[in-house]
mmCIF file of C-alpha atoms and ligand atoms in Angstrom:
data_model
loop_
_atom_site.group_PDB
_atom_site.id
_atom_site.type_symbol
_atom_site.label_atom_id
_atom_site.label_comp_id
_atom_site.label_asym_id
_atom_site.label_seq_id
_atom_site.Cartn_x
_atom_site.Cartn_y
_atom_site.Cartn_z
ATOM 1 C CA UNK A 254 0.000 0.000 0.000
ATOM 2 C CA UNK A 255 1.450 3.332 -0.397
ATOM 3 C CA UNK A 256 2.299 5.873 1.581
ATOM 4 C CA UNK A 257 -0.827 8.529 2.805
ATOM 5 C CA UNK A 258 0.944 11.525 2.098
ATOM 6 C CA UNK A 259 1.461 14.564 4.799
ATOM 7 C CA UNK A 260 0.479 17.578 3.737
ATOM 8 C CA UNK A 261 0.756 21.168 6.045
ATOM 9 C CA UNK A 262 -1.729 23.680 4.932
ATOM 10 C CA UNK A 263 -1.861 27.486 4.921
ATOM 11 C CA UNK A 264 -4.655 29.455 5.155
ATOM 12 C CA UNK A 265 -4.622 33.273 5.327
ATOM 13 C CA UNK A 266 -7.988 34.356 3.008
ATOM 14 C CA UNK A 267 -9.455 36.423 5.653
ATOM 15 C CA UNK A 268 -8.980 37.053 9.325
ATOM 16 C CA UNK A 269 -7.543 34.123 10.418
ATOM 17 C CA UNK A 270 -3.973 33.146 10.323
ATOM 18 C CA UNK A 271 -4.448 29.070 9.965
ATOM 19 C CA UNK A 272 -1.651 26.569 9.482
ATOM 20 C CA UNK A 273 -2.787 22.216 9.832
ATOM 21 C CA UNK A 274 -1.396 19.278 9.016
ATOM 22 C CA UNK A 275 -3.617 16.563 7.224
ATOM 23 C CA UNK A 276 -3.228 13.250 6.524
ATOM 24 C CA UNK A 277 -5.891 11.463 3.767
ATOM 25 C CA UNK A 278 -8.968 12.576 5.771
ATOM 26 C CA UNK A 279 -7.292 12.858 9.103
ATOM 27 C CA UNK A 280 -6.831 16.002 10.911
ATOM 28 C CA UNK A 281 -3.375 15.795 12.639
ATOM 29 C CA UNK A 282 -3.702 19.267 13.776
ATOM 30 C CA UNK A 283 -5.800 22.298 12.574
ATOM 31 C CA UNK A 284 -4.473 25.297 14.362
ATOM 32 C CA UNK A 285 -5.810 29.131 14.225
ATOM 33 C CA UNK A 286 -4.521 32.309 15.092
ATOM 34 C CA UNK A 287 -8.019 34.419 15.048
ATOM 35 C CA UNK A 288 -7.661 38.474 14.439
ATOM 36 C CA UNK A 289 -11.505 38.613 15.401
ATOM 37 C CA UNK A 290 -10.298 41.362 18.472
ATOM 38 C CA UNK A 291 -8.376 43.466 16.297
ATOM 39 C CA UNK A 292 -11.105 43.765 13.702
ATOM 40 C CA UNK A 293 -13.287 44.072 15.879
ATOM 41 C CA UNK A 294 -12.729 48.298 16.350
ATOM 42 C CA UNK A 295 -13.858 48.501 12.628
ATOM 43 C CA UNK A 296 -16.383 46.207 13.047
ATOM 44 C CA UNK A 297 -14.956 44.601 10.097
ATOM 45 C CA UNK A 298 -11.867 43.515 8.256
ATOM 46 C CA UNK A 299 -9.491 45.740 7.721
ATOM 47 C CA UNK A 300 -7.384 44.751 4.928
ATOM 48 C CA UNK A 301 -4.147 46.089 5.793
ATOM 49 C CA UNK A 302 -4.289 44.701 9.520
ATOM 50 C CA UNK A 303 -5.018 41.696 8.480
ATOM 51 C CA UNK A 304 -1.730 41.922 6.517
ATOM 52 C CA UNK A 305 0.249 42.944 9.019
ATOM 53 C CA UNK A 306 -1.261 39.922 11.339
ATOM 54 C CA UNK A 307 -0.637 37.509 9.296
ATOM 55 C CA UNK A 308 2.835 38.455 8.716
ATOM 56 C CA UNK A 309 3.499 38.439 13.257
ATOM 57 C CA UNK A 310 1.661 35.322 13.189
ATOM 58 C CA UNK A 311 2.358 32.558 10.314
ATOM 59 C CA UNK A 312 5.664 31.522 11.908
ATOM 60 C CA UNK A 313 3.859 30.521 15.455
ATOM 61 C CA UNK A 314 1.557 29.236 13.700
ATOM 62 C CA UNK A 315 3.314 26.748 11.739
ATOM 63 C CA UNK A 316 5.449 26.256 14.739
ATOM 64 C CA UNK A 317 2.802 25.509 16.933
ATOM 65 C CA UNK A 318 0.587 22.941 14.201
ATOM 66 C CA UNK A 319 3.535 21.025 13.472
ATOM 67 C CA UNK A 320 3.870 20.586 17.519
ATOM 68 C CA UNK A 321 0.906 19.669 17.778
ATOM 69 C CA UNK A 322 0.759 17.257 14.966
ATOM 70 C CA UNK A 323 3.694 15.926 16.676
ATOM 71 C CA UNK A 324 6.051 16.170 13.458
ATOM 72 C CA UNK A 325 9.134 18.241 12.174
ATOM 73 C CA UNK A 326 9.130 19.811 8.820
ATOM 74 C CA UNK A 327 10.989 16.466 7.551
ATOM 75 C CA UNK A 328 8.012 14.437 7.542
ATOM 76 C CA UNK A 329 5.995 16.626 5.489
ATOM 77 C CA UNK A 330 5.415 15.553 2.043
ATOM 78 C CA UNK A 331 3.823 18.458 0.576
ATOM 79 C CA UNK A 332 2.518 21.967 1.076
ATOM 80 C CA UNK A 333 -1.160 23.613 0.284
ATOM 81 C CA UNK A 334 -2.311 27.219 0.247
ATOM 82 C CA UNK A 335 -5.421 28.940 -0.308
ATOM 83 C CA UNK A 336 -5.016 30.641 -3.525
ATOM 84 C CA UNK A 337 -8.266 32.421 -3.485
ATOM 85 C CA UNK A 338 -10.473 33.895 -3.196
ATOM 86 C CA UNK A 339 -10.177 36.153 -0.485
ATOM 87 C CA UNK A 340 -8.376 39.555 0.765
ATOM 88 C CA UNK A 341 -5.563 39.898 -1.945
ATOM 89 C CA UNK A 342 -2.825 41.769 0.730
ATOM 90 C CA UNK A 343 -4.079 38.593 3.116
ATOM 91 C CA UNK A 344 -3.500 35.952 0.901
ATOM 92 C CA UNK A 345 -0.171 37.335 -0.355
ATOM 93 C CA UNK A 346 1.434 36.183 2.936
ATOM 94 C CA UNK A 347 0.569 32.882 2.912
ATOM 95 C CA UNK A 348 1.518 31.960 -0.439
ATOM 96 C CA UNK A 349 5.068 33.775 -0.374
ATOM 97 C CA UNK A 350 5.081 31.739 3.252
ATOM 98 C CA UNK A 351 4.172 28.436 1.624
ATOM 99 C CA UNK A 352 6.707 29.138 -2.003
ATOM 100 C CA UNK A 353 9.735 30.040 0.566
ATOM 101 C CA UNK A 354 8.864 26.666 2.520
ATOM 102 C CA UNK A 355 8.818 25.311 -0.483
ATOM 103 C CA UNK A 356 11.546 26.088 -1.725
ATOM 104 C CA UNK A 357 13.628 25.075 1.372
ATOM 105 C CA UNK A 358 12.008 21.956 2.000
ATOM 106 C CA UNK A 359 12.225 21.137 -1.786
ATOM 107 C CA UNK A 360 8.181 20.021 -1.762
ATOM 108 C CA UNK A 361 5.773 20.956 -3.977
ATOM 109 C CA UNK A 362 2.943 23.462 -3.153
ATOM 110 C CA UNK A 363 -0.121 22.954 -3.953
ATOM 111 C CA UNK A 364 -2.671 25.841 -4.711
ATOM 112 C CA UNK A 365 -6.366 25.524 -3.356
ATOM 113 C CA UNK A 366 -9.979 27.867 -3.974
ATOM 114 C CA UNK A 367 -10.723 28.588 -0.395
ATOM 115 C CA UNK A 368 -14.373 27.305 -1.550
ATOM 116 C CA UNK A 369 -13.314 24.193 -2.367
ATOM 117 C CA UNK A 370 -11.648 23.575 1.140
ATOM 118 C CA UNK A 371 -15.390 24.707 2.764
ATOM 119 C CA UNK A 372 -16.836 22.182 0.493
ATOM 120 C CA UNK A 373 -14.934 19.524 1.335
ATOM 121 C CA UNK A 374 -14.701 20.329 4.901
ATOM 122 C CA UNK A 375 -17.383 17.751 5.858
ATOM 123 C CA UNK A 376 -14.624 14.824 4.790
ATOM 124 C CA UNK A 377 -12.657 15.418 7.404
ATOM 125 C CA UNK A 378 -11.821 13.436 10.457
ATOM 126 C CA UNK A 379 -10.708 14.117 13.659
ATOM 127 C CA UNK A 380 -7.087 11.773 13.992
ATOM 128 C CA UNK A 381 -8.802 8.576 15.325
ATOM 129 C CA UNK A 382 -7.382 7.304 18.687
ATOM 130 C CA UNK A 383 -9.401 4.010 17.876
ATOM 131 C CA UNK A 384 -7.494 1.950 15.261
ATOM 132 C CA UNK A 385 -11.050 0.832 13.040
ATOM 133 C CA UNK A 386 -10.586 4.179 11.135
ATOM 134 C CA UNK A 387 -12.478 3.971 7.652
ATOM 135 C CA UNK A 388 -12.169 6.625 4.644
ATOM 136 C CA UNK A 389 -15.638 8.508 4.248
ATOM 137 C CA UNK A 390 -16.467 7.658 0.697
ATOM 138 C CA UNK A 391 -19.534 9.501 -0.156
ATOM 139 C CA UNK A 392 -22.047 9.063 -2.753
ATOM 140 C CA UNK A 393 -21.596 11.409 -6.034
ATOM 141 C CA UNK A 394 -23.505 13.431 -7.162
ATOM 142 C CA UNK A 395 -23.892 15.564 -3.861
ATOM 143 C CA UNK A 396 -25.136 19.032 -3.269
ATOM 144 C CA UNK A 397 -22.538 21.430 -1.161
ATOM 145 C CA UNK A 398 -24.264 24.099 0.309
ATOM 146 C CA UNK A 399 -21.487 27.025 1.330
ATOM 147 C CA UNK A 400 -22.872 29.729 3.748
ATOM 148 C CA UNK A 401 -19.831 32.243 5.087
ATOM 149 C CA UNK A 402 -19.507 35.554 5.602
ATOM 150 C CA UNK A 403 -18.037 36.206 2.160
ATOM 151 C CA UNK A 404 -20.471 33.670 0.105
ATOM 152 C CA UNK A 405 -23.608 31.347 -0.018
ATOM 153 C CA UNK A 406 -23.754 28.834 -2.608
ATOM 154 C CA UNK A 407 -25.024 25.919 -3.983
ATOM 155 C CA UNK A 408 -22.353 23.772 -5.627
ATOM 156 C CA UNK A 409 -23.261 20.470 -7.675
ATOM 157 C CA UNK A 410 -20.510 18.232 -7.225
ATOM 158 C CA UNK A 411 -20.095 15.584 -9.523
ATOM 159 C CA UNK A 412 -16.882 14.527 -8.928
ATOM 160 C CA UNK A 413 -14.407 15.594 -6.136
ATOM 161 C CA UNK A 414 -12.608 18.513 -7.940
ATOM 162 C CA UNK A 415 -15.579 19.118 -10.589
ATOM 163 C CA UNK A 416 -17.784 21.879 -9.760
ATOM 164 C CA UNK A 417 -20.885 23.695 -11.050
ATOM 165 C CA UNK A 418 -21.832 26.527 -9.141
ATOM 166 C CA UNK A 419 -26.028 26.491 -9.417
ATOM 167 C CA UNK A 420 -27.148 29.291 -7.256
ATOM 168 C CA UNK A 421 -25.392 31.889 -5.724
ATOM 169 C CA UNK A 422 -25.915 35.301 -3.871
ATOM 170 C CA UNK A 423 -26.799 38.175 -6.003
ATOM 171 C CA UNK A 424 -25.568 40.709 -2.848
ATOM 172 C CA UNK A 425 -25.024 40.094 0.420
ATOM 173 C CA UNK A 426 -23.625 36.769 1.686
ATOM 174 C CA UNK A 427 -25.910 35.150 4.926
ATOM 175 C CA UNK A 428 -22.944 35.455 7.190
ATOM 176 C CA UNK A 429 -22.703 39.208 6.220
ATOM 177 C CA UNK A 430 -26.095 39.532 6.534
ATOM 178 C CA UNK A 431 -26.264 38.426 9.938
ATOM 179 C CA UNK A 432 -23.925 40.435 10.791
ATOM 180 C CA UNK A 433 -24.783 43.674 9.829
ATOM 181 C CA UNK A 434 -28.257 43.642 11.276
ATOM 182 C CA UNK A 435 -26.344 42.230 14.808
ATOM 183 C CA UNK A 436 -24.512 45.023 14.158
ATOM 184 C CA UNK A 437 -27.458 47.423 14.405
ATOM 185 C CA UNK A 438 -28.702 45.763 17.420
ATOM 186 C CA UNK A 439 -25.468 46.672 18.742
ATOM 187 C CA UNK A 440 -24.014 42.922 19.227
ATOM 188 C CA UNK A 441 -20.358 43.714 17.943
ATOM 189 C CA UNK A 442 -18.044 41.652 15.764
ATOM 190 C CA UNK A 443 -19.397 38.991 14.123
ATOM 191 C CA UNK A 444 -22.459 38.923 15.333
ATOM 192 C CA UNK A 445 -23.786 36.019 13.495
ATOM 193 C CA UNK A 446 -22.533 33.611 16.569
ATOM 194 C CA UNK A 447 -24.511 36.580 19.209
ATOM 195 C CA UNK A 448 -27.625 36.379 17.072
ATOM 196 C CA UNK A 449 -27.659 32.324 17.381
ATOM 197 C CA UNK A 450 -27.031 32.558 21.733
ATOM 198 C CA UNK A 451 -29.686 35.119 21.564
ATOM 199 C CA UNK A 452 -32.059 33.940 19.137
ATOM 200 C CA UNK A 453 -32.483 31.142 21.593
ATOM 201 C CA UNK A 454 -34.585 33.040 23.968
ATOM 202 C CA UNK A 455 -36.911 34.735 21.328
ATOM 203 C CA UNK A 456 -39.472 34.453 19.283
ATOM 204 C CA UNK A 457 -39.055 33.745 15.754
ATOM 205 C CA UNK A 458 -42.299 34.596 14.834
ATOM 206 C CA UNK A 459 -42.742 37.595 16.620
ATOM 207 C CA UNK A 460 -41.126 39.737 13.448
ATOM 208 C CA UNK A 461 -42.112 38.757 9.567
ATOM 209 C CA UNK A 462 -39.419 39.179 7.036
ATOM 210 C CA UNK A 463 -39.764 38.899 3.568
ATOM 211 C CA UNK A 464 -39.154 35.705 1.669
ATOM 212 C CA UNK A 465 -36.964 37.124 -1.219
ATOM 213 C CA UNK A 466 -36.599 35.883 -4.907
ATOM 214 C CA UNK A 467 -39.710 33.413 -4.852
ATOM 215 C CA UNK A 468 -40.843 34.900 -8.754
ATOM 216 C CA UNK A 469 -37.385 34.067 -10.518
ATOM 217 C CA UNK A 470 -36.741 30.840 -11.716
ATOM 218 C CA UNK A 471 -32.829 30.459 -10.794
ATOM 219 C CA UNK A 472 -31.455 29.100 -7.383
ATOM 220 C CA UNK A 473 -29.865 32.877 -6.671
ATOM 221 C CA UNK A 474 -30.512 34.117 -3.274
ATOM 222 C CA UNK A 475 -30.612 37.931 -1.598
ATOM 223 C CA UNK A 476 -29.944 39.140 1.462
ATOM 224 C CA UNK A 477 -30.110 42.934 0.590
ATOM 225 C CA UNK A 478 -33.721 42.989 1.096
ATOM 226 C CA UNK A 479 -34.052 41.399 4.398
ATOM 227 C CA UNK A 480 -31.295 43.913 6.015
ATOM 228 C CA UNK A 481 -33.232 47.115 4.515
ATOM 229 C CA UNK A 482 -36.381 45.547 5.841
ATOM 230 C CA UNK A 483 -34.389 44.591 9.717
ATOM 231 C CA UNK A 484 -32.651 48.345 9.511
ATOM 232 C CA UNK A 485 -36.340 50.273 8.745
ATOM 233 C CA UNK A 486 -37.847 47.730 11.771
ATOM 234 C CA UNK A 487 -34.816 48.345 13.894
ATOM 235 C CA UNK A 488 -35.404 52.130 13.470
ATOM 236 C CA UNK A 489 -39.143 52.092 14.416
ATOM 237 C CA UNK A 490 -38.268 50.345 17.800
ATOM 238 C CA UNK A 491 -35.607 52.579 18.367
ATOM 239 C CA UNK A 492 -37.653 55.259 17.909
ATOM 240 C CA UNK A 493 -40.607 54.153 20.202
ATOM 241 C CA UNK A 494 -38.388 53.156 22.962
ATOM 242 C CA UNK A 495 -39.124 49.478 22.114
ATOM 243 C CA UNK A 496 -35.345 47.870 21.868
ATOM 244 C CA UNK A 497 -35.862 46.169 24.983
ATOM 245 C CA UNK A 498 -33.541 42.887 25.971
ATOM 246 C CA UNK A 499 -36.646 40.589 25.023
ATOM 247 C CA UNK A 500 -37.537 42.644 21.400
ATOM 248 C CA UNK A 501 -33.344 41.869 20.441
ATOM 249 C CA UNK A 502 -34.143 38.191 21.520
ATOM 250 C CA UNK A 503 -37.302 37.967 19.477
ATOM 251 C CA UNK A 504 -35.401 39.665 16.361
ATOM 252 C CA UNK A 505 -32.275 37.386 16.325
ATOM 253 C CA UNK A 506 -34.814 34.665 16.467
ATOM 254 C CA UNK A 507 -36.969 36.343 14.006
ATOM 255 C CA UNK A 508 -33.863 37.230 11.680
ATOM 256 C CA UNK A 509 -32.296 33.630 11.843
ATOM 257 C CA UNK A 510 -35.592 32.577 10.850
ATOM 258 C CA UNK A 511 -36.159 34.688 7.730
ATOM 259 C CA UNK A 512 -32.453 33.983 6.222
ATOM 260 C CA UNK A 513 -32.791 30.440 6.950
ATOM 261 C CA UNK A 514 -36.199 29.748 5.550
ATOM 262 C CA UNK A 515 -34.687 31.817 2.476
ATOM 263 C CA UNK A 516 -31.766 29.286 2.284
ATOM 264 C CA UNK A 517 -34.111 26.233 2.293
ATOM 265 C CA UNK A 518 -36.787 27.449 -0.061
ATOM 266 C CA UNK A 519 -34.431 28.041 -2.798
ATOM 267 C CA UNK A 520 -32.532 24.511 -1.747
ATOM 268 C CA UNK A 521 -35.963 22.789 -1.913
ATOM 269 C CA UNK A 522 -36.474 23.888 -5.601
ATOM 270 C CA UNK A 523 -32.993 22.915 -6.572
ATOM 271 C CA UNK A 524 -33.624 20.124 -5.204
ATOM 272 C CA UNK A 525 -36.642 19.395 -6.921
ATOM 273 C CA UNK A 526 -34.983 20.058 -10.478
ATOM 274 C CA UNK A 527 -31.397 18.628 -9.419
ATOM 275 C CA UNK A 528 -31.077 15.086 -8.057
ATOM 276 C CA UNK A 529 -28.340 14.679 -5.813
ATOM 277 C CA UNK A 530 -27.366 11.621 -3.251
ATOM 278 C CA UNK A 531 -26.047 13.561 -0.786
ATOM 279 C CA UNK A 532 -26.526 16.856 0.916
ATOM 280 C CA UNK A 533 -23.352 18.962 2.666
ATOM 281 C CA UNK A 534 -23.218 21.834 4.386
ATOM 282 C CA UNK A 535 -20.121 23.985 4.807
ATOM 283 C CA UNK A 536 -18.811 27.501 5.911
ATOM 284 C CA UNK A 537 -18.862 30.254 8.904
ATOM 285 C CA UNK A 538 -22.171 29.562 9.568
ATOM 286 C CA UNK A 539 -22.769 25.983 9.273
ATOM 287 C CA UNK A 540 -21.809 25.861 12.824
ATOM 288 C CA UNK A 541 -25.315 27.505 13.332
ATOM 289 C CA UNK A 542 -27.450 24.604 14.920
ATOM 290 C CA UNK A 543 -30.954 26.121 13.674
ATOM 291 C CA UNK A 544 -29.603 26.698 9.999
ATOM 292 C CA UNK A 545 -28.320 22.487 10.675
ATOM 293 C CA UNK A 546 -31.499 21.746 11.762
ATOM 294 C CA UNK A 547 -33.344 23.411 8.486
ATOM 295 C CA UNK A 548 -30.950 21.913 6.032
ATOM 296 C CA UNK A 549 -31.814 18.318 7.758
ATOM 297 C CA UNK A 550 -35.859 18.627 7.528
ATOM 298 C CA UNK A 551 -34.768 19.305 4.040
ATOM 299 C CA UNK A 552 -32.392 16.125 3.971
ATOM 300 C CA UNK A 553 -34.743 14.095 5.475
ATOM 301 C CA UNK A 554 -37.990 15.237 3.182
ATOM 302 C CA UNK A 555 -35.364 14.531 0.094
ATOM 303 C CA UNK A 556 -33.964 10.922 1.161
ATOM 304 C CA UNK A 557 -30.379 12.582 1.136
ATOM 305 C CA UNK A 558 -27.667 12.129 3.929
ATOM 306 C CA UNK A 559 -26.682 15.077 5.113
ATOM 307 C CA UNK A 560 -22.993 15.820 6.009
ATOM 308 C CA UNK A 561 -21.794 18.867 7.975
ATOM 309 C CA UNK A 562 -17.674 19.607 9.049
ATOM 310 C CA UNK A 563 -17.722 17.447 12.933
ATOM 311 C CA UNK A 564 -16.383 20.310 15.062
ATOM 312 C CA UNK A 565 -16.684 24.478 14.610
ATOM 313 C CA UNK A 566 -13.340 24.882 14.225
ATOM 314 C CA UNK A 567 -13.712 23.719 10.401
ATOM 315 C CA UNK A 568 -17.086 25.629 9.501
ATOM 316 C CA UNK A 569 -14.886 28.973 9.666
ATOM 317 C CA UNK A 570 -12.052 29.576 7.672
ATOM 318 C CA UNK A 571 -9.144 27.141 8.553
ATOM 319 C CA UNK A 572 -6.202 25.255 6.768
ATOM 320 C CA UNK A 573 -7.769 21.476 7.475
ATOM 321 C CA UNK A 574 -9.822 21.939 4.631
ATOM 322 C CA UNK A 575 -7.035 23.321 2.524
ATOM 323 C CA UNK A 576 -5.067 20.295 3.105
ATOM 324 C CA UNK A 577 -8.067 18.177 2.778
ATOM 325 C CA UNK A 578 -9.029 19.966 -0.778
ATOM 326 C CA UNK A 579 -4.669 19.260 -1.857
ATOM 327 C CA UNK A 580 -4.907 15.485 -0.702
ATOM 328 C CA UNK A 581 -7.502 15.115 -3.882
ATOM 329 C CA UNK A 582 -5.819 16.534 -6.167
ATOM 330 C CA UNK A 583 -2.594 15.018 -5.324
ATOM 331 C CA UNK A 584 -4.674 11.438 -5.652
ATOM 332 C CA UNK A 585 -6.043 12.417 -8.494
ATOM 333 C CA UNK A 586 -2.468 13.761 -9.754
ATOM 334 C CA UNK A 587 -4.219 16.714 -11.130
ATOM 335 C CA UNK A 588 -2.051 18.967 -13.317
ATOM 336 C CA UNK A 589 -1.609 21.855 -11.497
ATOM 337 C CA UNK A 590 0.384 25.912 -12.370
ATOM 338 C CA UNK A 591 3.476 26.286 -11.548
ATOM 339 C CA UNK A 592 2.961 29.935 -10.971
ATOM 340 C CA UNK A 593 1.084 30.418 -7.662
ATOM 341 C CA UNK A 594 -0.397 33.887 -7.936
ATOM 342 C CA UNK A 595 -3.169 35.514 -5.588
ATOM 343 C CA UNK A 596 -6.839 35.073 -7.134
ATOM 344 C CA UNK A 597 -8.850 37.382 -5.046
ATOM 345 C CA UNK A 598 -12.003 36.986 -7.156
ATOM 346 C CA UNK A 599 -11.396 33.063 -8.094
ATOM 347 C CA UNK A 600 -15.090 31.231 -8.785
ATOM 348 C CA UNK A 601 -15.103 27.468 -7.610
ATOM 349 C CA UNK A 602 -16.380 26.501 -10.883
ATOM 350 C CA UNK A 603 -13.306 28.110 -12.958
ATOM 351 C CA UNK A 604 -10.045 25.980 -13.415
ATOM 352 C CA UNK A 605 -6.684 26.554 -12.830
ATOM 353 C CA UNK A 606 -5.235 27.559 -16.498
HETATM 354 O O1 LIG B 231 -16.321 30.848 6.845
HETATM 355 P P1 LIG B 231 -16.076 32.060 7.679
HETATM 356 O O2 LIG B 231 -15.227 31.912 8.905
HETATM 357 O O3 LIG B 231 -15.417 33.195 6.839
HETATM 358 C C1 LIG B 231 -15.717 33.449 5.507
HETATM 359 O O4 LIG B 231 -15.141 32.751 4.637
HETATM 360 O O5 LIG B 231 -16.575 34.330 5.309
HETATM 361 O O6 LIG B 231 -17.515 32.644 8.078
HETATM 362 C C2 LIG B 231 -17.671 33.728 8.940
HETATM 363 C C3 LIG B 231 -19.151 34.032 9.077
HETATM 364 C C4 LIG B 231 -19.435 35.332 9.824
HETATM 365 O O7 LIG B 231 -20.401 36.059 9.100
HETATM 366 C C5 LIG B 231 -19.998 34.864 11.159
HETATM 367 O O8 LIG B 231 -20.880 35.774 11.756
HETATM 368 C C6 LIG B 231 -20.700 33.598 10.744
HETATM 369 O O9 LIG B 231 -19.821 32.992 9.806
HETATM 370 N N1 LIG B 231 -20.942 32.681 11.885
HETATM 371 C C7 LIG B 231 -22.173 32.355 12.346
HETATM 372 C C8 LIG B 231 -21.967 31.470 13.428
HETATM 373 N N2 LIG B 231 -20.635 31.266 13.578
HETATM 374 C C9 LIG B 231 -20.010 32.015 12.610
HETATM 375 N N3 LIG B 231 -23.394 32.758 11.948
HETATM 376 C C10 LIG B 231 -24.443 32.253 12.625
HETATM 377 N N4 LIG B 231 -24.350 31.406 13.672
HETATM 378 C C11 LIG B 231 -23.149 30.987 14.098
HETATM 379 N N5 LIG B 231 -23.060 30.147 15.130
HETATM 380 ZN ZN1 LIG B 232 -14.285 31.003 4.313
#
């Protein structure tokens, strides 16, 4: 049998500085150094601080993954990096940082769409301590449902590493969404995790929202329409002294409720049109235990199994899934550039060259 390769992972897309170390499926270590506090003043990312991050923190963090992986650098077989998309002065560190490893290590990099890694995300598994490990092998074609802060889509995949984007949003992303109306109800940076803790003390019938896009026939979603109609809402409570404790409680409930129910309606008809043996669910906020709960009425009313990333850690951005996404193509000795250069903008369902 040959050898499983090791493969250490960079991921620096956003605001997290994430270095693991994978082997096949197996998570050997997945490690993250989060920015979240020093965003948090702008109540957003800051591109150039997220630079500057990185830079303090990718050698710690490689440092401390390979610790905890319990390897040196000598062991390592390959190297992966998140290629896009993503902040362009963010992802600039990590690829020099992977190229100058490298180089010294003499080991080939391999370049990954951060998408891809959220996708596959639900393959991974933590290191086992039992010896009966078995390789997930899951049942093509399957529909990946992405929902971060930066997208929501709906990916056919028919093959691992061959991917049709069906439905995507036309504005905001969920994760975005969810965050800027916590961020009127004054819950900070990101809010999306607030609005689930609070959400679970409300209502989520006490406000109506708008079910968006039901008259076009694509899978697209928007979220623009549901943060006007939270921010004119908002205002009117504001206004009559009505933004009580229980009324935030009631709208995070109310809120989760009217960007979930979007989600699933347009996953229902895509459903309908599109079948698909399996159903996964990756990103930010797939570690949201309502929007899990939605997507497996859905599974369940479809026949599909649905699959979803086993700890938090890999919903959000982190360098598992990067490794996970390289293992593929390294199986599937997929030709890949030479020329690693950042791809800010790169769509799952382009190629390489
Ligand atoms: O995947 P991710 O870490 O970064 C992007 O690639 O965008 O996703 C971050 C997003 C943020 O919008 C955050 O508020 C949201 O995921 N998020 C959640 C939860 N945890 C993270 N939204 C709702 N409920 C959660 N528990
Ligand atoms: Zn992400």
């Amino acid at each position: 049998m040959t050898k499983i390769p090791t493969i250490l992972a960079i991921d620096t897309s956003c605001d997290e500085t994430s270095v693991a170390v994978i082997q096949g499926q197996k998570v050997l270590s997945n490690t993250i150094a989060s920015q979240v506090n020093l965003h948090k003043q702008y109540g957003g990312v800051f591109p150039t601080v997220a630079k500057q991050a990185h830079q303090e923190n990718i050698d710690p963090t490689i440092t401390a993954s390979l610790r905890q992986a319990k390897l040196t650098k000598k062991e390592i077989d390959y190297l992966a990096v998140t290629q896009g998309p993503g902040l362009a002065p963010a992802l600039e560190i990590g690829i020099q940082k992977a190229l100058s490893l490298g180089k010294n290590w003499q080991k080939k990099v391999i370049p990954v769409n951060h998408i891809e890694g959220h996708i596959l995300s639900v393959l991974a598994q933590p290191n086992p301590i039992k010896k009966n490990f078995t390789t997930i092998k899951p049942k093509l074609p399957v529909l990946a449902v992405v929902v971060s802060g930066g997208h929501t889509e709906f990916i056919l995949v028919e093959k691992i590493g061959t991917y049709k984007k069906l439905g995507t949003t036309i504005d905001d992303a969920a994760g975005e969404c969810l965050d800027k109306v916590g961020r009127l109800l004054g819950l900070g940076y990101p809010a999306g995790p607030v609005v689930e803790k609070l959400a679970k003390k409300g209502d989520p019938k006490s406000f109506a929202f708008p079910l968006p896009m039901t008259t076009t026939h694509d899978y697209n979603l928007s979220f623009s329409g549901i943060k006007t109609h939270s921010r004119n809402a908002i205002d009117k409570l504001e206004k009559n002294n009505q933004l009580d404790k229980q009324a935030i409680a009631d709208f995070c409930a109310s809120l989760q409720f009217g960007v979930f129910r979007h989600i699933t309606y347009k996953l229902e008809k895509l459903l309908t049109d599109q079948p698909v043996k399996e159903l996964w669910l990756g990103g930010g906020v797939a570690a949201n235990l309502e929007l899990r709960k939605a997507l497996r009425k859905v599974a369940k009313k479809y026949q599909l199994k649905l699959r979803t990333p086993y700890n938090n850690k890999l919903c959000g951005d982190n360098a598992a899934m990067i490794g996970l996404a390289a293992h593929y193509k390294i199986n599937q000795n997929q030709e890949l550039p030479t020329n690693i250069d950042r791809r800010p903008q790169w769509q799952i369902d382009k190629t390489y060259f």
